[in-house]
């Protein structure tokens, strides 16, 4: 049976989600509030596929809808990618909860808002959750699934199963927390990085090299926990006995929010390409992320043990 | 002219360094304090090459020496990989400083000790620095170059040039700091990760998935600064204006050293493979890191702009 999915909002994230669902064989109903955006979206989707190397034939499964009602008709899942403003989410979820059939799950791509901030008063609050991707999800597979206190555990089960079925990697959280998991980890790295850069200990390029030619390579293959598990002969317990006190001392000494200064921002900006290059560099990033994803998929097939 | 390098200590790190220098065409003089270790090291080096896919013909450039004096004779660089104990380093550097010709640079792979802790009293303290790799350096190219207050800037220049010549990626620090750059970044990630795991917000597997199928992929291609530079239309200044306050709030709320608890360690350990599998999994990691390195090298050749 073909699954039918609605994608609401067709900006960068919405288009990437459309590719994720369509290439997995889902029938996708795409809607954007702006008619001009809807008119141009199929051409943009073809361009998204061109950059990532996805087969544009997948787009045959995509229908651009003229109304929200059409888009939500008979779908099992709604992936919403609207503006990150609370009043917009409140209005949109009230409308979608009134329109969608009872079995339809409503998921937001929001990185900034927890679901309870807009779902708490709705009759269908048990079917609403956050499904937060990394931009753009068609070349980076992780999806944070974060319930509100009202989200039904069965909805979480269905969310997790759907994400696996469309070849994403779901990370199921047990409760709401500011920043979810991913941005909490990013925030501590950015704080410590900006602090060392502003203090002149290392250049922005040196900082980036430390991660991209160092720690980032291991983390791409196995994540921080599996990484330390292999950094001591007796595994993670052995590692934390040997190095835990040192790591704790470094964490105690680390920078916090005060590291986000205009001075640090300007030092980093001076080391970066002209902001006019951001669109071209983003396309290059997406092409490279797609190539990395293909490499890792192939490499996983050559790797007998699941744990790496 | 063939460069001649001494590698002192032939454990995992010393053997990996030997492969780095030998495959770059350097003549390598290898010495270990333990005669039985010296006797077995060429067979171990062949095995290292087998796992990483390096051509074992490179090992023709390696000579196992019987004495420290032989190893240091006429070399331009000493890469020392002895035990991470201060009294051992003090004795070893006093010996090496007395033996080595004046132009020879002495570099330690130490991750835990800054150079000034053992170099300060030596006549040759200006030629001593830390060159801290990620384990194992033949498949992960970053090397943190950290001077003591006495290290000559010209020595740092030569260190940086040598590391580039042997295809490593040097990160030049301006002064000593506890943990250098890499482990300071690792420490904040581990603290926040262990805290979320112990609080039950996410499983160890979910935490690892968040990085290895998410943030880690971007960081492998470009590092944290270049990553945020592409996460807002106007580049990094725009990013930090939009998201800096949120990131600062998350960093203020992040866990510190108190997150390194036995309870967290046991939750993580329960999710990991049996510690008896650590050696086999480490081999698998090294094979995968080598494959990733080859992929990234090839991909860089396909990428016109240096900045990505």
mmCIF file of C-alpha atoms in Angstrom, chain B residues 67-204:
data_model
loop_
_atom_site.group_PDB
_atom_site.id
_atom_site.type_symbol
_atom_site.label_atom_id
_atom_site.label_comp_id
_atom_site.label_asym_id
_atom_site.label_seq_id
_atom_site.Cartn_x
_atom_site.Cartn_y
_atom_site.Cartn_z
ATOM 1 C CA UNK B 67 69.415 2.318 21.105
ATOM 2 C CA UNK B 68 67.968 5.773 21.568
ATOM 3 C CA UNK B 69 71.288 7.190 20.365
ATOM 4 C CA UNK B 70 71.038 5.330 17.053
ATOM 5 C CA UNK B 71 67.444 6.427 16.592
ATOM 6 C CA UNK B 72 68.196 10.105 17.128
ATOM 7 C CA UNK B 73 71.341 10.198 14.994
ATOM 8 C CA UNK B 74 70.945 12.825 12.272
ATOM 9 C CA UNK B 75 67.151 13.116 12.381
ATOM 10 C CA UNK B 76 65.303 16.394 11.857
ATOM 11 C CA UNK B 77 62.265 15.466 13.960
ATOM 12 C CA UNK B 78 61.604 13.154 16.909
ATOM 13 C CA UNK B 79 58.012 12.022 17.470
ATOM 14 C CA UNK B 80 57.908 10.667 21.012
ATOM 15 C CA UNK B 81 55.104 8.371 22.182
ATOM 16 C CA UNK B 82 56.154 7.270 25.639
ATOM 17 C CA UNK B 83 54.001 6.744 28.709
ATOM 18 C CA UNK B 84 51.933 9.738 29.862
ATOM 19 C CA UNK B 85 53.743 10.052 33.177
ATOM 20 C CA UNK B 86 55.557 13.235 34.080
ATOM 21 C CA UNK B 87 58.633 11.577 35.589
ATOM 22 C CA UNK B 88 59.048 9.399 32.484
ATOM 23 C CA UNK B 89 58.820 12.413 30.187
ATOM 24 C CA UNK B 90 61.277 14.406 32.308
ATOM 25 C CA UNK B 91 63.897 11.651 32.175
ATOM 26 C CA UNK B 92 63.342 10.916 28.501
ATOM 27 C CA UNK B 93 63.523 14.551 27.374
ATOM 28 C CA UNK B 94 66.659 15.179 29.426
ATOM 29 C CA UNK B 95 68.254 12.204 27.665
ATOM 30 C CA UNK B 96 67.015 13.174 24.220
ATOM 31 C CA UNK B 97 68.010 16.819 24.623
ATOM 32 C CA UNK B 98 71.527 15.692 25.493
ATOM 33 C CA UNK B 99 71.754 13.281 22.534
ATOM 34 C CA UNK B 100 70.028 15.066 19.662
ATOM 35 C CA UNK B 101 71.855 17.465 17.321
ATOM 36 C CA UNK B 102 70.946 21.134 17.883
ATOM 37 C CA UNK B 103 68.694 21.372 14.820
ATOM 38 C CA UNK B 104 66.543 18.373 15.761
ATOM 39 C CA UNK B 105 62.987 19.139 16.906
ATOM 40 C CA UNK B 106 61.582 17.072 19.779
ATOM 41 C CA UNK B 107 57.796 16.597 19.684
ATOM 42 C CA UNK B 108 55.616 14.633 22.068
ATOM 43 C CA UNK B 109 52.323 12.956 21.188
ATOM 44 C CA UNK B 110 51.113 13.633 24.732
ATOM 45 C CA UNK B 111 47.435 14.445 25.167
ATOM 46 C CA UNK B 112 47.661 15.042 28.896
ATOM 47 C CA UNK B 113 50.899 16.936 29.546
ATOM 48 C CA UNK B 114 51.863 20.380 28.289
ATOM 49 C CA UNK B 115 55.462 20.694 27.102
ATOM 50 C CA UNK B 116 56.517 23.190 29.773
ATOM 51 C CA UNK B 117 55.852 20.569 32.450
ATOM 52 C CA UNK B 118 58.956 18.652 31.359
ATOM 53 C CA UNK B 119 60.933 20.976 29.030
ATOM 54 C CA UNK B 120 61.393 24.099 31.152
ATOM 55 C CA UNK B 121 64.741 23.159 32.692
ATOM 56 C CA UNK B 122 66.374 21.828 29.539
ATOM 57 C CA UNK B 123 68.967 23.655 27.434
ATOM 58 C CA UNK B 124 67.017 22.730 24.291
ATOM 59 C CA UNK B 125 63.593 23.812 25.566
ATOM 60 C CA UNK B 126 63.131 26.064 22.511
ATOM 61 C CA UNK B 127 62.979 23.004 20.238
ATOM 62 C CA UNK B 128 60.413 21.059 22.272
ATOM 63 C CA UNK B 129 56.670 21.111 21.596
ATOM 64 C CA UNK B 130 53.540 18.994 21.703
ATOM 65 C CA UNK B 131 52.370 17.416 18.422
ATOM 66 C CA UNK B 132 49.188 15.748 19.638
ATOM 67 C CA UNK B 133 47.471 13.445 17.121
ATOM 68 C CA UNK B 134 44.113 11.764 17.187
ATOM 69 C CA UNK B 135 44.490 8.040 17.653
ATOM 70 C CA UNK B 136 45.487 6.626 15.220
ATOM 71 C CA UNK B 137 47.169 9.363 13.154
ATOM 72 C CA UNK B 138 47.609 7.330 9.974
ATOM 73 C CA UNK B 139 43.834 7.383 9.417
ATOM 74 C CA UNK B 140 42.907 10.692 11.160
ATOM 75 C CA UNK B 141 45.114 13.547 9.956
ATOM 76 C CA UNK B 142 44.739 16.320 12.541
ATOM 77 C CA UNK B 143 47.755 17.182 14.729
ATOM 78 C CA UNK B 144 47.562 19.830 17.444
ATOM 79 C CA UNK B 145 50.832 21.754 17.628
ATOM 80 C CA UNK B 146 51.115 23.350 21.045
ATOM 81 C CA UNK B 147 54.204 25.365 22.049
ATOM 82 C CA UNK B 148 55.465 25.852 25.557
ATOM 83 C CA UNK B 149 56.294 29.461 26.511
ATOM 84 C CA UNK B 150 59.893 28.595 25.527
ATOM 85 C CA UNK B 151 59.230 27.068 22.099
ATOM 86 C CA UNK B 152 60.867 29.019 19.268
ATOM 87 C CA UNK B 153 58.366 30.345 16.677
ATOM 88 C CA UNK B 154 60.726 29.083 13.980
ATOM 89 C CA UNK B 155 60.380 25.591 15.440
ATOM 90 C CA UNK B 156 56.598 25.974 15.189
ATOM 91 C CA UNK B 157 56.963 27.025 11.536
ATOM 92 C CA UNK B 158 59.086 23.975 10.799
ATOM 93 C CA UNK B 159 56.650 21.729 12.682
ATOM 94 C CA UNK B 160 53.722 23.046 10.679
ATOM 95 C CA UNK B 161 55.569 22.633 7.372
ATOM 96 C CA UNK B 162 56.666 19.090 8.188
ATOM 97 C CA UNK B 163 53.159 18.015 9.139
ATOM 98 C CA UNK B 164 51.786 19.388 5.863
ATOM 99 C CA UNK B 165 54.574 17.630 3.946
ATOM 100 C CA UNK B 166 53.578 14.268 5.421
ATOM 101 C CA UNK B 167 49.889 14.951 4.590
ATOM 102 C CA UNK B 168 48.708 15.553 8.141
ATOM 103 C CA UNK B 169 46.612 18.608 9.049
ATOM 104 C CA UNK B 170 48.456 20.754 11.623
ATOM 105 C CA UNK B 171 46.458 22.975 13.987
ATOM 106 C CA UNK B 172 48.782 25.579 15.414
ATOM 107 C CA UNK B 173 47.950 26.810 18.872
ATOM 108 C CA UNK B 174 49.438 30.032 20.229
ATOM 109 C CA UNK B 175 49.879 28.940 23.822
ATOM 110 C CA UNK B 176 49.448 26.123 26.315
ATOM 111 C CA UNK B 177 45.964 25.359 27.555
ATOM 112 C CA UNK B 178 44.739 22.361 29.530
ATOM 113 C CA UNK B 179 43.318 19.730 27.128
ATOM 114 C CA UNK B 180 44.542 21.595 24.030
ATOM 115 C CA UNK B 181 41.682 22.333 21.600
ATOM 116 C CA UNK B 182 40.349 18.908 20.692
ATOM 117 C CA UNK B 183 39.797 17.452 24.126
ATOM 118 C CA UNK B 184 38.239 20.675 25.397
ATOM 119 C CA UNK B 185 35.607 20.303 22.666
ATOM 120 C CA UNK B 186 35.222 16.600 23.361
ATOM 121 C CA UNK B 187 34.819 17.250 27.089
ATOM 122 C CA UNK B 188 31.833 19.598 26.727
ATOM 123 C CA UNK B 189 30.102 17.198 24.352
ATOM 124 C CA UNK B 190 30.657 14.251 26.697
ATOM 125 C CA UNK B 191 29.398 16.199 29.715
ATOM 126 C CA UNK B 192 26.163 17.276 28.035
ATOM 127 C CA UNK B 193 25.708 13.844 26.441
ATOM 128 C CA UNK B 194 26.164 11.937 29.704
ATOM 129 C CA UNK B 195 23.807 14.318 31.467
ATOM 130 C CA UNK B 196 20.998 13.812 28.938
ATOM 131 C CA UNK B 197 21.559 10.055 29.007
ATOM 132 C CA UNK B 198 21.495 9.846 32.786
ATOM 133 C CA UNK B 199 18.342 11.974 32.905
ATOM 134 C CA UNK B 200 16.713 9.501 30.526
ATOM 135 C CA UNK B 201 15.982 12.087 27.832
ATOM 136 C CA UNK B 202 17.697 9.995 25.177
ATOM 137 C CA UNK B 203 19.379 6.583 24.991
ATOM 138 C CA UNK B 204 23.118 6.178 24.363
#
